[in-house]
PDB file of C-alpha atoms in Angstrom:
ATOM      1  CA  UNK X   1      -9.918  17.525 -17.062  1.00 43.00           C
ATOM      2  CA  UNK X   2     -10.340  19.946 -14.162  1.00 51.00           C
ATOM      3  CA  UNK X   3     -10.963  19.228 -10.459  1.00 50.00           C
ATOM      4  CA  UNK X   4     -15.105  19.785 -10.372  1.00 54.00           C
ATOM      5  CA  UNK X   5     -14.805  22.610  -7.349  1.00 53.00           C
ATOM      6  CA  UNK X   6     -18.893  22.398  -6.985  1.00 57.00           C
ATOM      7  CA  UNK X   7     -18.303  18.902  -5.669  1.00 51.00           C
ATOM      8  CA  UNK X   8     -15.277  19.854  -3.578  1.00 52.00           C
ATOM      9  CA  UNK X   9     -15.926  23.586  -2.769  1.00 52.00           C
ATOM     10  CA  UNK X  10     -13.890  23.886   0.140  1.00 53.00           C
ATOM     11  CA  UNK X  11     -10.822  22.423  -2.078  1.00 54.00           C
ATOM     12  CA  UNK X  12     -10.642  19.769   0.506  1.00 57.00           C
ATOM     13  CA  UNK X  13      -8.571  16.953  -0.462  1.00 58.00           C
ATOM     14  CA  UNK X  14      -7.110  19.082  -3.531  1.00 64.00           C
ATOM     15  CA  UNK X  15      -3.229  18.888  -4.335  1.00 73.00           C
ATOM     16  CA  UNK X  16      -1.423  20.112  -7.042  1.00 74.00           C
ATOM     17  CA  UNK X  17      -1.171  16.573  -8.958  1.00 80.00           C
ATOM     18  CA  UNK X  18      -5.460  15.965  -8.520  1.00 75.00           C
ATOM     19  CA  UNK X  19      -4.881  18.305 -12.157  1.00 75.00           C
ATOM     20  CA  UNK X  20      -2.976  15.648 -13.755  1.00 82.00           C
ATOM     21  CA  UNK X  21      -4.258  12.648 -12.146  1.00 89.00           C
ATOM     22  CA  UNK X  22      -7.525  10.453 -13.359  1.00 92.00           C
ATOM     23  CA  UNK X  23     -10.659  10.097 -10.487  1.00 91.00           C
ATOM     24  CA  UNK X  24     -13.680   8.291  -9.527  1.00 92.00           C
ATOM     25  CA  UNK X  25     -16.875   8.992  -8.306  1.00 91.00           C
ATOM     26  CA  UNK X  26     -19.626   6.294  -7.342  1.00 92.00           C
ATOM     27  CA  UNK X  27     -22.971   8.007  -7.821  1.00 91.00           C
ATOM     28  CA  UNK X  28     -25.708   6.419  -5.423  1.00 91.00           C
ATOM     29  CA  UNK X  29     -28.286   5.350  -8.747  1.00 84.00           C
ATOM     30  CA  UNK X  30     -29.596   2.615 -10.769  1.00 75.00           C
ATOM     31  CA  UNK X  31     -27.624   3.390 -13.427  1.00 80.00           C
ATOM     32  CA  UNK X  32     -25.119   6.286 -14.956  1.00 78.00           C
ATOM     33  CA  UNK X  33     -27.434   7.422 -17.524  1.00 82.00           C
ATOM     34  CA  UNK X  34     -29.872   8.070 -14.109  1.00 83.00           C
ATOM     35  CA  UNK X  35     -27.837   9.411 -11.868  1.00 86.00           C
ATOM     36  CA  UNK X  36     -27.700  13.520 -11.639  1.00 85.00           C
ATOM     37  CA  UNK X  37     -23.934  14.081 -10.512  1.00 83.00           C
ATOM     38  CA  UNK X  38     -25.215  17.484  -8.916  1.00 84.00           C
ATOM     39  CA  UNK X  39     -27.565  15.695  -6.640  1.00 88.00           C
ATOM     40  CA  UNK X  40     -26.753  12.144  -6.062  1.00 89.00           C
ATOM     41  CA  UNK X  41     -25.260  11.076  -3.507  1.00 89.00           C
ATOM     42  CA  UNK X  42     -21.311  10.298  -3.305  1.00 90.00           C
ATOM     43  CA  UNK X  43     -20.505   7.171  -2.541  1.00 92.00           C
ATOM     44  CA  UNK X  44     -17.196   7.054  -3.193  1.00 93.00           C
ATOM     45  CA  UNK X  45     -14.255   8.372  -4.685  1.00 93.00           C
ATOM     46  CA  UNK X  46     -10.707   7.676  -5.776  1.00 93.00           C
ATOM     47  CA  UNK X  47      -7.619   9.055  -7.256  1.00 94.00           C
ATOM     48  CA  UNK X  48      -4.781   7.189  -9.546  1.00 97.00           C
ATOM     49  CA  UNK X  49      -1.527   8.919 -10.885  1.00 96.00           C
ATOM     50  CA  UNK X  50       1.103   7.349 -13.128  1.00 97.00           C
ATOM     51  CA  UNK X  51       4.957   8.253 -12.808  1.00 96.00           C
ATOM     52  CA  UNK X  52       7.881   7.477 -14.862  1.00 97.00           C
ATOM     53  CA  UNK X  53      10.130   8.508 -12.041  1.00 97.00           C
ATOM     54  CA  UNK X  54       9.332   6.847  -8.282  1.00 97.00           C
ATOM     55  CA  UNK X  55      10.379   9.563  -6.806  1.00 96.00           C
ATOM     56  CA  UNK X  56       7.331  11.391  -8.266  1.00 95.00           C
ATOM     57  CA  UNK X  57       4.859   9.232  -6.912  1.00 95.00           C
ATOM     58  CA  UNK X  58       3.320  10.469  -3.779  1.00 93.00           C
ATOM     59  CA  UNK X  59       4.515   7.416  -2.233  1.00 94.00           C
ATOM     60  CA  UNK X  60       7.356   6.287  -3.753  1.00 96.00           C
ATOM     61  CA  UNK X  61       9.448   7.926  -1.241  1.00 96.00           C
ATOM     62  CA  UNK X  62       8.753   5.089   0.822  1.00 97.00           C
ATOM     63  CA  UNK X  63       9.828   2.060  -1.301  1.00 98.00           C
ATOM     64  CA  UNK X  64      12.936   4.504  -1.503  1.00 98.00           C
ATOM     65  CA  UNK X  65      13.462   5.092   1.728  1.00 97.00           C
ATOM     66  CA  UNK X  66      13.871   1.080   2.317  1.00 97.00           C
ATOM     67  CA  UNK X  67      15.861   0.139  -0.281  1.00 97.00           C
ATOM     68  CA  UNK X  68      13.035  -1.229  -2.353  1.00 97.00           C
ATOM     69  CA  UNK X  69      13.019   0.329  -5.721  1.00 97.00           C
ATOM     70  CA  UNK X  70      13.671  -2.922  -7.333  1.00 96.00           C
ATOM     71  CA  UNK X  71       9.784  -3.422  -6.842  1.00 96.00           C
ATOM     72  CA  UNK X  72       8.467  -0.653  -8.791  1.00 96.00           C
ATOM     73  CA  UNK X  73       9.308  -1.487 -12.892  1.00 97.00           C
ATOM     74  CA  UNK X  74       8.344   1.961 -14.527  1.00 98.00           C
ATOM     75  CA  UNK X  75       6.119   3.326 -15.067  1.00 98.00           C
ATOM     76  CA  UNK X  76       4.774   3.327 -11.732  1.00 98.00           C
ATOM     77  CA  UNK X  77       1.005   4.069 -10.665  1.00 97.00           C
ATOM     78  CA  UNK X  78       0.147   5.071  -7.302  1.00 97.00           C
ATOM     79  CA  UNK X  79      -3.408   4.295  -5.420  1.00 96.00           C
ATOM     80  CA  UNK X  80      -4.501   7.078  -3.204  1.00 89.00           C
ATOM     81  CA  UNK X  81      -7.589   9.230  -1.766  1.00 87.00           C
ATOM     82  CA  UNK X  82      -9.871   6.037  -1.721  1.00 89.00           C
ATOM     83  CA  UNK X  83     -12.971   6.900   0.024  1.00 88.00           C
ATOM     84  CA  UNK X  84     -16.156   5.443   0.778  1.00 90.00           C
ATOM     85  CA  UNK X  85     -19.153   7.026   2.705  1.00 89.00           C
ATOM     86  CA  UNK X  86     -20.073   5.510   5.886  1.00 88.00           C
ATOM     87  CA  UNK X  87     -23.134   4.467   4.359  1.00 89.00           C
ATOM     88  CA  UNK X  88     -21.784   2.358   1.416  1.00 90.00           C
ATOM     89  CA  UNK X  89     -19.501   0.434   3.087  1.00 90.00           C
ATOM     90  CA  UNK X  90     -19.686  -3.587   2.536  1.00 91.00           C
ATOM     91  CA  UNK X  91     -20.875  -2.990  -0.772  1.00 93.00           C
ATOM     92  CA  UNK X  92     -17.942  -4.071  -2.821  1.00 93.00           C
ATOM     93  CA  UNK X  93     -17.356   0.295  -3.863  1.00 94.00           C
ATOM     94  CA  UNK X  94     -14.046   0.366  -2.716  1.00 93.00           C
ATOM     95  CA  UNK X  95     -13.197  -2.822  -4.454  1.00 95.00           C
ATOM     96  CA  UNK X  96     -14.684  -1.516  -7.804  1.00 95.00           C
ATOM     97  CA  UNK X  97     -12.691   1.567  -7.365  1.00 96.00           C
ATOM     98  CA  UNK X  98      -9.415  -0.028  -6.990  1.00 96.00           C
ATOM     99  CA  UNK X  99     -10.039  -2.774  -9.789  1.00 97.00           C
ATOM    100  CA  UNK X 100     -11.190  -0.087 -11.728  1.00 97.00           C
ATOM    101  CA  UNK X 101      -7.712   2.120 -11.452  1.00 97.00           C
ATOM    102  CA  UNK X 102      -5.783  -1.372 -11.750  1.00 98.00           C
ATOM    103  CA  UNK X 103      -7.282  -1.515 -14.752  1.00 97.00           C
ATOM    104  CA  UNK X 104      -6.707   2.300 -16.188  1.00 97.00           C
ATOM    105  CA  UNK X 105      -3.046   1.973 -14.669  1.00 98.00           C
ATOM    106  CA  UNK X 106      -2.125  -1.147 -17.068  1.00 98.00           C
ATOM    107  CA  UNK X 107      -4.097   1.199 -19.817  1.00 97.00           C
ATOM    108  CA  UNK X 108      -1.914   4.069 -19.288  1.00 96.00           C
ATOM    109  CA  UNK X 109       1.241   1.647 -19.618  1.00 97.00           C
ATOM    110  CA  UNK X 110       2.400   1.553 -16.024  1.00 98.00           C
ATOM    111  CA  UNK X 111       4.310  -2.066 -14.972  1.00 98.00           C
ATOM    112  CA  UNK X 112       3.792  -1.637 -11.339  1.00 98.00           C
ATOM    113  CA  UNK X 113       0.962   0.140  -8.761  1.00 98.00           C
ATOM    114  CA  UNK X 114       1.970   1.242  -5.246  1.00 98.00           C
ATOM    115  CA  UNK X 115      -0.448   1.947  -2.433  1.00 97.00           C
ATOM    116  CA  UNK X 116      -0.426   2.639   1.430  1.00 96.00           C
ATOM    117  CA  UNK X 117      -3.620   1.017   2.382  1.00 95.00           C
ATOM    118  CA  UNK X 118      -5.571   0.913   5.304  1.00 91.00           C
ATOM    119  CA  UNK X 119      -5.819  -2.743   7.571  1.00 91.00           C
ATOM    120  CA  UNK X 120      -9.489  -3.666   5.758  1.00 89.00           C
ATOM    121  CA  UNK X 121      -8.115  -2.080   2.630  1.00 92.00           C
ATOM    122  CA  UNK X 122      -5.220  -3.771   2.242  1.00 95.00           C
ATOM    123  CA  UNK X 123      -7.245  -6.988   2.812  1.00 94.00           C
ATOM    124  CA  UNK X 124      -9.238  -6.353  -0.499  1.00 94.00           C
ATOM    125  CA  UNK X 125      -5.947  -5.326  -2.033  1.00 96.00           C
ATOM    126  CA  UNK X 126      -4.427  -8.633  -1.246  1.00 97.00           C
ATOM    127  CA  UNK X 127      -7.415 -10.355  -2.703  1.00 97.00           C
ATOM    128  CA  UNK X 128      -6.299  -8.013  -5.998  1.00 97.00           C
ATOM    129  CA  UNK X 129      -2.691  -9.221  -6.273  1.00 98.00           C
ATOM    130  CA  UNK X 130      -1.348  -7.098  -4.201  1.00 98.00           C
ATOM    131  CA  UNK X 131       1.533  -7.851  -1.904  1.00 98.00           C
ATOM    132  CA  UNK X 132       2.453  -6.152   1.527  1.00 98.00           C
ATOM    133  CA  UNK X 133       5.913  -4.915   1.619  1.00 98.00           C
ATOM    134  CA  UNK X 134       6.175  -5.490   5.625  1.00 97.00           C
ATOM    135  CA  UNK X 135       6.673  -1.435   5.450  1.00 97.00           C
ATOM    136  CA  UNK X 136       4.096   0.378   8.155  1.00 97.00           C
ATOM    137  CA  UNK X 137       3.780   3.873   7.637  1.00 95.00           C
ATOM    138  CA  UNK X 138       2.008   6.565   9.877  1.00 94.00           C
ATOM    139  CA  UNK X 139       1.179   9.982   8.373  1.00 88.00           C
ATOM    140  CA  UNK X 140       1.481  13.426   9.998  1.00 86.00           C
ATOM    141  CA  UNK X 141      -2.526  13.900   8.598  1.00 81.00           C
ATOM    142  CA  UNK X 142      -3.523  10.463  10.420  1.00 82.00           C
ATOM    143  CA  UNK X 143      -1.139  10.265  13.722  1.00 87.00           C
ATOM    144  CA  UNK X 144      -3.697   7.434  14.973  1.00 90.00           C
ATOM    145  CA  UNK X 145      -3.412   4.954  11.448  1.00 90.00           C
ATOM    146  CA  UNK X 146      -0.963   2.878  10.615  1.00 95.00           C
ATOM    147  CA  UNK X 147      -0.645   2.002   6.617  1.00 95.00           C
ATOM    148  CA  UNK X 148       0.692  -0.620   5.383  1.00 97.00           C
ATOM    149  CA  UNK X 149       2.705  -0.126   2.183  1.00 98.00           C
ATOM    150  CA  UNK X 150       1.695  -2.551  -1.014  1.00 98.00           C
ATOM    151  CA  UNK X 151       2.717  -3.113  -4.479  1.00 98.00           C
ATOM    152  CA  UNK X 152       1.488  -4.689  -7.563  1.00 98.00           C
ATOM    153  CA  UNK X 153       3.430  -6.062 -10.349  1.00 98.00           C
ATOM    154  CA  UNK X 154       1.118  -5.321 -13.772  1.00 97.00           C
TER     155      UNK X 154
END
């Protein structure tokens, strides 16, 4: 499918594996037979990808990095551009998301999910399965975040 430009006109957020890669989008509305995706409001989104080489997945050049390739049985998925409005937040959306992709990742065959989560992300992640690698990562597009780097066996 292609990347819907009328709900991203600016491109923001756009990379050259969102064309290959499965998203989310939480609609505000009762239910999706309700909701119009052209006026609803977002309230939240979310990207997975699945790799059969780690070095492919956006983040797998950190488990690399330290040695830690041993934790990512291929195929590997990879967890990234969660986002939930302001608004939404304490609702259980970013959970959804994420259990969600867990569950399209062990669809799509992968054996293991990586993810550099936020603090109060990787707490929900934790409550998921997922297990922090002791890795902290800071990003050139985030100076003032530290992530911490997790992985889940499927």
């Amino acid at each position: 499918t292609e990347v819907n430009h009328d709900l991203f006109p600016e491109k923001k957020w756009i990379e050259e594996i969102d064309y290959t890669a499965r998203h989310w989008v939480a609609f505000e509305g009762d239910s999706p037979e309700s909701v119009d995706v052209h006026t609803a409001p977002i309230l939240g989104v979310a990207r997975l990808t699945v790799h059969n080489i780690l070095a492919e997945n956006p983040d797998g050049y950190i488990w690399i990095r330290h040695g830690l390739e041993d934790r990512c049985p291929l195929p590997v998925a990879d967890l990234c551009k969660l986002s939930v409005s302001a608004s939404a937040r304490g609702l259980g959306i970013g959970r959804s998301l994420s259990e969600v992709r867990i569950n399209a990742a062990r669809d799509m065959g992968a054996k293991s999910v990586l993810v550099t989560a936020s603090e109060k992300n990787a707490r929900i992640l934790e409550k998921l399965g997922f297990q922090d690698t002791g890795i902290r990562e800071v990003f050139p597009n985030r100076p003032t975040y530290e992530f911490l780097a997790m992985d889940l066996k499927l």
